[in-house]
Coordinates of N, CA, C and O in Angstrom, one line a residue:
M1 N 55.7 -7.7 4.2 CA 56.3 -6.5 4.9 C 55.1 -5.6 5.4 O 54.1 -5.5 4.6
T2 N 55.2 -5.1 6.6 CA 54.1 -4.3 7.1 C 54.1 -2.9 6.4 O 55.0 -2.5 5.8
K3 N 53.0 -2.2 6.6 CA 52.8 -0.9 6.1 C 53.8 0.1 6.7 O 54.4 0.9 6.0
N4 N 54.1 -0.1 8.0 CA 55.0 0.7 8.7 C 56.4 0.5 8.1 O 57.2 1.5 7.8
A5 N 56.8 -0.7 7.9 CA 58.1 -1.0 7.3 C 58.2 -0.5 5.9 O 59.3 0.1 5.5
K6 N 57.2 -0.6 5.1 CA 57.2 0.0 3.7 C 57.4 1.5 3.8 O 58.1 2.0 3.0
Y7 N 56.7 2.2 4.7 CA 56.8 3.6 4.8 C 58.2 4.0 5.2 O 58.8 5.0 4.7
I8 N 58.8 3.3 6.2 CA 60.1 3.6 6.7 C 61.1 3.4 5.5 O 62.0 4.2 5.3
L9 N 61.0 2.3 4.8 CA 61.8 2.1 3.6 C 61.7 3.2 2.6 O 62.7 3.7 2.0
E10 N 60.5 3.7 2.4 CA 60.2 4.8 1.5 C 60.9 6.1 2.0 O 61.6 6.8 1.2
I11 N 60.9 6.4 3.3 CA 61.5 7.5 3.8 C 63.0 7.5 3.6 O 63.6 8.5 3.1
I12 N 63.6 6.3 3.8 CA 65.1 6.2 3.7 C 65.4 6.3 2.1 O 66.4 7.0 1.8
N13 N 64.7 5.6 1.3 CA 65.1 5.6 -0.1 C 64.8 6.9 -0.8 O 65.5 7.2 -1.8
N14 N 63.9 7.8 -0.3 CA 63.7 9.1 -0.8 C 64.5 10.2 -0.2 O 64.4 11.4 -0.6
S15 N 65.3 9.9 0.8 CA 66.1 10.9 1.5 C 67.4 11.1 0.8 O 68.0 10.2 0.2
N16 N 67.9 12.4 0.8 CA 69.1 12.7 0.2 C 70.2 12.8 1.3 O 71.3 13.4 1.0
C17 N 69.9 12.4 2.5 CA 70.9 12.4 3.6 C 70.8 11.1 4.4 O 70.0 10.2 4.1
H18 N 71.7 10.9 5.3 CA 71.8 9.7 6.1 C 71.1 10.0 7.4 O 71.6 10.6 8.3
L19 N 69.9 9.4 7.5 CA 69.0 9.7 8.7 C 69.3 8.8 9.9 O 69.5 7.7 9.7
T20 N 69.1 9.4 11.1 CA 69.2 8.7 12.3 C 67.8 8.1 12.6 O 66.8 8.5 11.9
A21 N 67.7 7.2 13.5 CA 66.4 6.6 13.8 C 65.4 7.7 14.3 O 64.3 7.7 14.0
E22 N 66.0 8.7 15.1 CA 65.2 9.8 15.6 C 64.6 10.6 14.4 O 63.4 11.0 14.4
Q23 N 65.4 10.9 13.4 CA 65.0 11.7 12.3 C 63.9 10.9 11.5 O 62.9 11.5 11.0
I24 N 64.1 9.7 11.4 CA 63.1 8.8 10.7 C 61.8 8.8 11.5 O 60.7 8.9 10.9
F25 N 61.9 8.7 12.8 CA 60.7 8.8 13.7 C 60.0 10.1 13.5 O 58.7 10.1 13.3
L26 N 60.7 11.2 13.4 CA 60.0 12.5 13.2 C 59.3 12.6 11.8 O 58.2 13.1 11.8
R27 N 60.0 12.1 10.8 CA 59.4 12.1 9.5 C 58.1 11.2 9.5 O 57.1 11.5 8.8
F28 N 58.3 10.1 10.1 CA 57.2 9.1 10.2 C 56.0 9.7 10.9 O 54.8 9.6 10.4
K29 N 56.2 10.4 11.9 CA 55.1 11.0 12.7 C 54.4 12.1 11.9 O 53.3 12.4 12.1
Q30 N 55.2 12.8 11.1 CA 54.5 13.9 10.3 C 53.4 13.3 9.4 O 52.4 13.9 9.2
E31 N 53.6 12.1 8.9 CA 52.7 11.5 8.0 C 51.7 10.6 8.8 O 50.4 10.7 8.5
K32 N 52.1 9.9 9.8 CA 51.3 8.9 10.6 C 51.4 9.4 12.0 O 52.4 9.3 12.6
K33 N 50.3 9.9 12.5 CA 50.3 10.6 13.8 C 50.7 9.7 14.9 O 51.4 10.0 15.8
S34 N 50.2 8.4 15.0 CA 50.6 7.6 16.1 C 51.7 6.6 15.7 O 51.5 5.7 14.9
A35 N 52.8 6.8 16.4 CA 53.9 5.9 16.2 C 54.8 5.9 17.5 O 55.0 6.9 18.0
A36 N 55.2 4.7 17.8 CA 56.1 4.6 19.0 C 57.5 4.4 18.4 O 57.7 3.9 17.3
Q37 N 58.5 4.9 19.2 CA 59.9 4.8 18.7 C 60.3 3.3 18.6 O 61.0 3.0 17.7
A38 N 59.7 2.5 19.4 CA 60.0 1.0 19.3 C 59.6 0.5 17.9 O 60.3 -0.4 17.4
T39 N 58.5 1.0 17.4 CA 58.0 0.6 16.1 C 59.1 0.9 15.0 O 59.5 0.1 14.1
I40 N 59.7 2.1 15.1 CA 60.7 2.6 14.2 C 62.0 1.7 14.3 O 62.5 1.1 13.3
Y41 N 62.4 1.5 15.5 CA 63.6 0.7 15.8 C 63.4 -0.8 15.3 O 64.3 -1.4 14.7
N42 N 62.3 -1.3 15.7 CA 62.0 -2.7 15.2 C 62.0 -2.9 13.7 O 62.5 -3.8 13.2
N43 N 61.4 -1.9 13.0 CA 61.3 -2.0 11.6 C 62.7 -1.7 10.9 O 63.0 -2.3 9.9
L44 N 63.4 -0.8 11.5 CA 64.8 -0.6 11.0 C 65.6 -1.8 11.1 O 66.3 -2.2 10.2
S45 N 65.5 -2.5 12.2 CA 66.2 -3.8 12.4 C 65.8 -4.8 11.4 O 66.6 -5.5 10.8
Y46 N 64.5 -4.9 11.2 CA 63.9 -5.9 10.2 C 64.5 -5.5 8.8 O 64.9 -6.4 8.1
L47 N 64.4 -4.3 8.4 CA 64.8 -3.8 7.1 C 66.3 -4.1 6.9 O 66.7 -4.5 5.8
C48 N 67.1 -3.9 7.9 CA 68.5 -4.2 7.8 C 68.8 -5.7 7.6 O 69.5 -6.1 6.8
K49 N 68.1 -6.5 8.4 CA 68.3 -8.0 8.4 C 67.8 -8.5 7.0 O 68.4 -9.5 6.5
Q50 N 66.8 -7.9 6.4 CA 66.3 -8.3 5.1 C 67.2 -7.8 4.0 O 67.0 -8.1 2.8
G51 N 68.2 -6.9 4.3 CA 69.1 -6.4 3.3 C 68.5 -5.3 2.4 O 68.9 -5.0 1.3
L52 N 67.4 -4.6 2.9 CA 66.7 -3.6 2.2 C 67.3 -2.2 2.5 O 67.1 -1.3 1.7
I53 N 68.0 -2.0 3.6 CA 68.6 -0.8 3.9 C 70.0 -1.2 4.6 O 70.2 -2.3 4.9
R54 N 70.8 -0.2 4.8 CA 72.0 -0.5 5.6 C 72.2 0.5 6.7 O 71.8 1.7 6.6
K55 N 72.7 0.0 7.8 CA 73.0 0.8 8.9 C 74.5 1.3 8.8 O 75.4 0.4 8.6
I56 N 74.7 2.6 9.1 CA 76.1 3.1 9.0 C 76.4 3.5 10.5 O 75.8 4.4 11.0
S57 N 77.5 2.9 11.0 CA 77.9 3.3 12.3 C 79.2 4.1 12.3 O 80.2 3.6 11.6
V58 N 79.2 5.2 13.0 CA 80.4 6.0 13.1 C 80.6 6.2 14.6 O 79.7 6.7 15.2
E59 N 81.8 5.8 15.1 CA 82.1 5.9 16.5 C 81.8 7.4 17.0 O 82.2 8.3 16.5
G60 N 81.0 7.4 18.1 CA 80.7 8.6 18.8 C 79.5 9.4 18.2 O 79.1 10.4 18.7
Y61 N 78.8 8.8 17.2 CA 77.6 9.4 16.7 C 76.5 8.3 16.6 O 76.8 7.1 16.5
P62 N 75.3 8.8 16.5 CA 74.2 7.8 16.4 C 74.2 7.1 15.1 O 74.7 7.7 14.1
D63 N 73.8 5.9 15.0 CA 73.7 5.1 13.8 C 72.8 5.8 12.8 O 71.9 6.5 13.2
R64 N 73.2 5.7 11.5 CA 72.4 6.3 10.5 C 72.0 5.3 9.5 O 72.7 4.2 9.4
Y65 N 71.0 5.5 8.7 CA 70.4 4.5 7.8 C 70.5 5.1 6.4 O 70.3 6.2 6.1
D66 N 70.7 4.1 5.4 CA 71.0 4.5 4.1 C 70.4 3.5 3.0 O 70.1 2.4 3.4
R67 N 70.2 4.0 1.8 CA 69.8 3.1 0.7 C 70.8 2.0 0.5 O 71.9 2.1 0.9
I68 N 70.3 1.0 -0.1 CA 71.2 -0.2 -0.3 C 72.0 -0.1 -1.6 O 72.9 -0.9 -1.8
D69 N 71.7 0.8 -2.5 CA 72.5 0.8 -3.8 C 74.0 1.0 -3.5 O 74.4 1.6 -2.5
Q70 N 74.8 0.4 -4.3 CA 76.2 0.4 -4.1 C 76.9 1.8 -4.2 O 76.9 2.5 -5.2
H71 N 77.4 2.2 -3.0 CA 78.2 3.5 -2.9 C 78.9 3.4 -1.6 O 78.6 2.6 -0.8
D72 N 79.9 4.3 -1.5 CA 80.7 4.3 -0.3 C 80.6 5.6 0.4 O 79.8 6.4 -0.1
H73 N 81.3 5.8 1.5 CA 81.1 7.0 2.3 C 82.4 7.7 2.7 O 83.4 7.1 3.0
L74 N 82.3 9.0 2.7 CA 83.4 9.9 3.3 C 82.9 10.2 4.7 O 81.7 10.6 4.8
V75 N 83.7 10.1 5.7 CA 83.3 10.4 7.1 C 84.3 11.4 7.6 O 85.5 11.2 7.7
C76 N 83.7 12.6 8.0 CA 84.6 13.6 8.6 C 85.0 13.1 10.0 O 84.1 12.8 10.9
R77 N 86.3 13.1 10.3 CA 86.8 12.7 11.6 C 86.5 13.7 12.7 O 86.6 13.3 13.9
R78 N 86.1 14.9 12.4 CA 85.9 15.9 13.4 C 84.4 16.0 13.7 O 84.0 16.0 14.9
C79 N 83.5 16.1 12.7 CA 82.1 16.3 13.0 C 81.2 15.1 12.7 O 80.0 15.1 13.1
G80 N 81.8 14.1 12.1 CA 81.0 12.9 11.8 C 80.1 13.0 10.5 O 79.4 12.1 10.2
K81 N 80.2 14.1 9.8 CA 79.4 14.3 8.6 C 79.7 13.1 7.6 O 80.8 12.7 7.4
L82 N 78.6 12.6 7.1 CA 78.7 11.5 6.1 C 78.4 12.1 4.7 O 77.4 12.8 4.5
S83 N 79.1 11.7 3.7 CA 78.9 12.1 2.3 C 79.0 10.8 1.5 O 79.9 10.0 1.7
D84 N 78.2 10.7 0.5 CA 78.3 9.6 -0.5 C 79.4 9.9 -1.5 O 79.7 11.0 -1.8
I85 N 80.0 8.7 -1.9 CA 81.1 8.8 -2.9 C 80.9 7.5 -3.7 O 80.7 6.5 -3.2
K86 N 80.9 7.7 -5.0 CA 80.8 6.6 -6.0 C 82.2 6.2 -6.4 O 82.9 6.9 -7.1
L87 N 82.6 5.0 -6.1 CA 83.8 4.4 -6.6 C 83.5 3.2 -7.4 O 82.4 2.7 -7.4
N88 N 84.5 2.7 -8.1 CA 84.3 1.4 -8.9 C 84.0 0.3 -7.9 O 84.5 0.3 -6.7
D89 N 83.2 -0.6 -8.2 CA 82.9 -1.7 -7.3 C 84.1 -2.6 -7.1 O 84.8 -3.0 -8.0
L90 N 84.5 -2.7 -5.9 CA 85.7 -3.4 -5.5 C 85.5 -4.9 -5.2 O 86.5 -5.6 -4.8
T91 N 84.3 -5.4 -5.4 CA 84.0 -6.8 -5.0 C 84.9 -7.8 -5.7 O 85.5 -8.6 -5.0
G92 N 85.1 -7.7 -7.0 CA 86.0 -8.6 -7.7 C 87.4 -8.6 -7.2 O 88.0 -9.7 -7.0
Q93 N 87.9 -7.4 -6.9 CA 89.3 -7.3 -6.4 C 89.4 -7.9 -5.0 O 90.4 -8.6 -4.7
L94 N 88.4 -7.7 -4.2 CA 88.4 -8.2 -2.8 C 88.3 -9.8 -2.8 O 89.0 -10.4 -2.1
E95 N 87.5 -10.3 -3.7 CA 87.3 -11.7 -3.8 C 88.6 -12.4 -4.3 O 89.0 -13.5 -3.8
Q96 N 89.4 -11.8 -5.2 CA 90.6 -12.3 -5.6 C 91.6 -12.3 -4.5 O 92.4 -13.3 -4.3
Q97 N 91.6 -11.3 -3.7 CA 92.6 -11.2 -2.6 C 92.3 -12.2 -1.5 O 93.3 -12.8 -0.9
V98 N 91.1 -12.5 -1.1 CA 90.7 -13.4 0.0 C 90.3 -14.7 -0.5 O 90.1 -15.6 0.3
D99 N 90.1 -14.9 -1.8 CA 89.7 -16.2 -2.4 C 88.4 -16.8 -1.8 O 88.3 -18.0 -1.6
I100 N 87.5 -15.9 -1.5 CA 86.2 -16.4 -1.1 C 85.1 -15.4 -1.7 O 85.5 -14.2 -2.0
P101 N 83.9 -15.8 -1.8 CA 82.9 -14.9 -2.3 C 82.6 -13.7 -1.3 O 82.4 -14.0 -0.1
I102 N 82.5 -12.6 -1.8 CA 82.1 -11.4 -1.0 C 80.7 -11.1 -1.2 O 80.2 -10.9 -2.4
L103 N 79.9 -11.0 -0.2 CA 78.4 -10.7 -0.3 C 78.3 -9.2 -0.4 O 77.5 -8.7 -1.2
S104 N 79.0 -8.4 0.4 CA 78.9 -7.0 0.3 C 80.1 -6.4 1.1 O 80.7 -7.1 1.8
Y105 N 80.3 -5.1 1.0 CA 81.3 -4.5 1.8 C 80.8 -3.0 2.1 O 80.0 -2.5 1.4
D106 N 81.4 -2.4 3.1 CA 81.1 -1.1 3.5 C 82.4 -0.3 3.7 O 83.0 -0.5 4.7
L107 N 82.7 0.5 2.7 CA 83.9 1.3 2.8 C 83.6 2.7 3.3 O 82.8 3.4 2.8
K108 N 84.3 3.1 4.4 CA 84.2 4.4 4.9 C 85.6 5.1 4.8 O 86.6 4.5 5.4
I109 N 85.7 6.1 4.1 CA 87.0 6.8 4.0 C 87.0 8.1 4.9 O 86.0 8.9 4.8
N110 N 87.9 8.1 5.8 CA 88.0 9.2 6.8 C 88.7 10.4 6.1 O 89.7 10.3 5.4
Y111 N 88.2 11.6 6.4 CA 88.7 12.9 6.0 C 88.3 14.0 6.9 O 87.7 13.7 7.9
I112 N 88.6 15.2 6.6 CA 88.2 16.3 7.4 C 87.4 17.2 6.4 O 88.0 17.6 5.4
C113 N 86.2 17.4 6.7 CA 85.3 18.2 5.7 C 85.7 19.7 5.6 O 86.4 20.2 6.5
D114 N 85.2 20.3 4.6 CA 85.6 21.7 4.4 C 85.2 22.6 5.5 O 85.9 23.5 5.9
E115 N 84.0 22.4 6.1 CA 83.5 23.2 7.2 C 84.5 23.1 8.5 O 84.8 24.1 9.1
C116 N 84.9 21.9 8.8 CA 85.8 21.7 9.9 C 87.2 22.2 9.6 O 87.8 22.8 10.5
L117 N 87.7 22.1 8.4 CA 89.0 22.7 8.0 C 88.9 24.2 8.1 O 89.9 24.8 8.6
E118 N 87.8 24.8 7.7 CA 87.6 26.3 7.8 C 87.7 26.7 9.2 O 88.3 27.7 9.6
K119 N 86.9 26.0 10.1 CA 86.9 26.3 11.6 C 88.3 26.2 12.1 O 88.7 27.1 12.9
E120 N 89.1 25.2 11.7 CA 90.4 25.0 12.2 C 91.3 26.1 11.8 O 92.1 26.6 12.6
I121 N 91.2 26.6 10.6 CA 92.1 27.7 10.1 C 91.7 29.0 10.8 O 92.6 29.7 11.2
K122 N 90.4 29.2 11.0 CA 90.0 30.5 11.7 C 90.4 30.5 13.1 O 90.6 31.5 13.7
G123 N 90.5 29.3 13.7 CA 90.9 29.2 15.2 C 92.4 29.3 15.5 O 92.7 29.4 16.6
R124 N 93.2 29.2 14.4 CA 94.6 29.3 14.7 C 95.0 30.8 15.0 O 94.6 31.7 14.3
P125 N 95.9 30.9 15.9 CA 96.4 32.3 16.2 C 97.3 32.7 15.0 O 98.0 32.0 14.4
S126 N 97.2 34.0 14.7 CA 98.0 34.5 13.6 C 99.2 35.3 14.2 O 99.1 36.1 15.1
F127 N 100.4 34.9 13.8 CA 101.6 35.4 14.4 C 102.1 36.5 13.4 O 101.9 36.5 12.2
G128 N 102.8 37.5 14.0 CA 103.4 38.6 13.2 C 102.5 39.8 13.1 O 103.0 40.8 12.5
H129 N 101.3 39.6 13.5 CA 100.4 40.8 13.4 C 100.0 41.2 14.8 O 99.6 40.4 15.6
T130 N 100.1 42.5 15.1 CA 99.7 43.0 16.4 C 98.7 44.1 16.2 O 98.7 44.8 15.2
K131 N 97.8 44.2 17.1 CA 96.7 45.2 17.0 C 97.3 46.4 17.7 O 98.0 46.4 18.7
T132 N 97.0 47.6 17.1 CA 97.5 48.9 17.7 C 96.3 49.7 18.1 O 95.2 49.5 17.7

């Protein structure tokens, strides 16, 4: 593995959020002055293919990258916010249902986050009250 790939892996594994390629690029540049975006994308692709990180795709938003440890995600249907959630490992149950070995799975649970719910409530017209 190249030094660049190792450093990108370190950035992702030490992050407490789900970074986009652009965010990884900016963190990479803070430490290593010369870096092309292609370097970041190529190394992200390599790390995904090697099973060292995972790419999370949410329709309408840039792909984000995450640690490989087993966890699932809550995805806000309004703003695309990703949050980690720890559930029991479902591999055994899935294997029983489909009767084939499961290598991995990626569970995304859709919801509406607190911030979006709050905006929605504040945006509703209030009936029965008139200004004087």
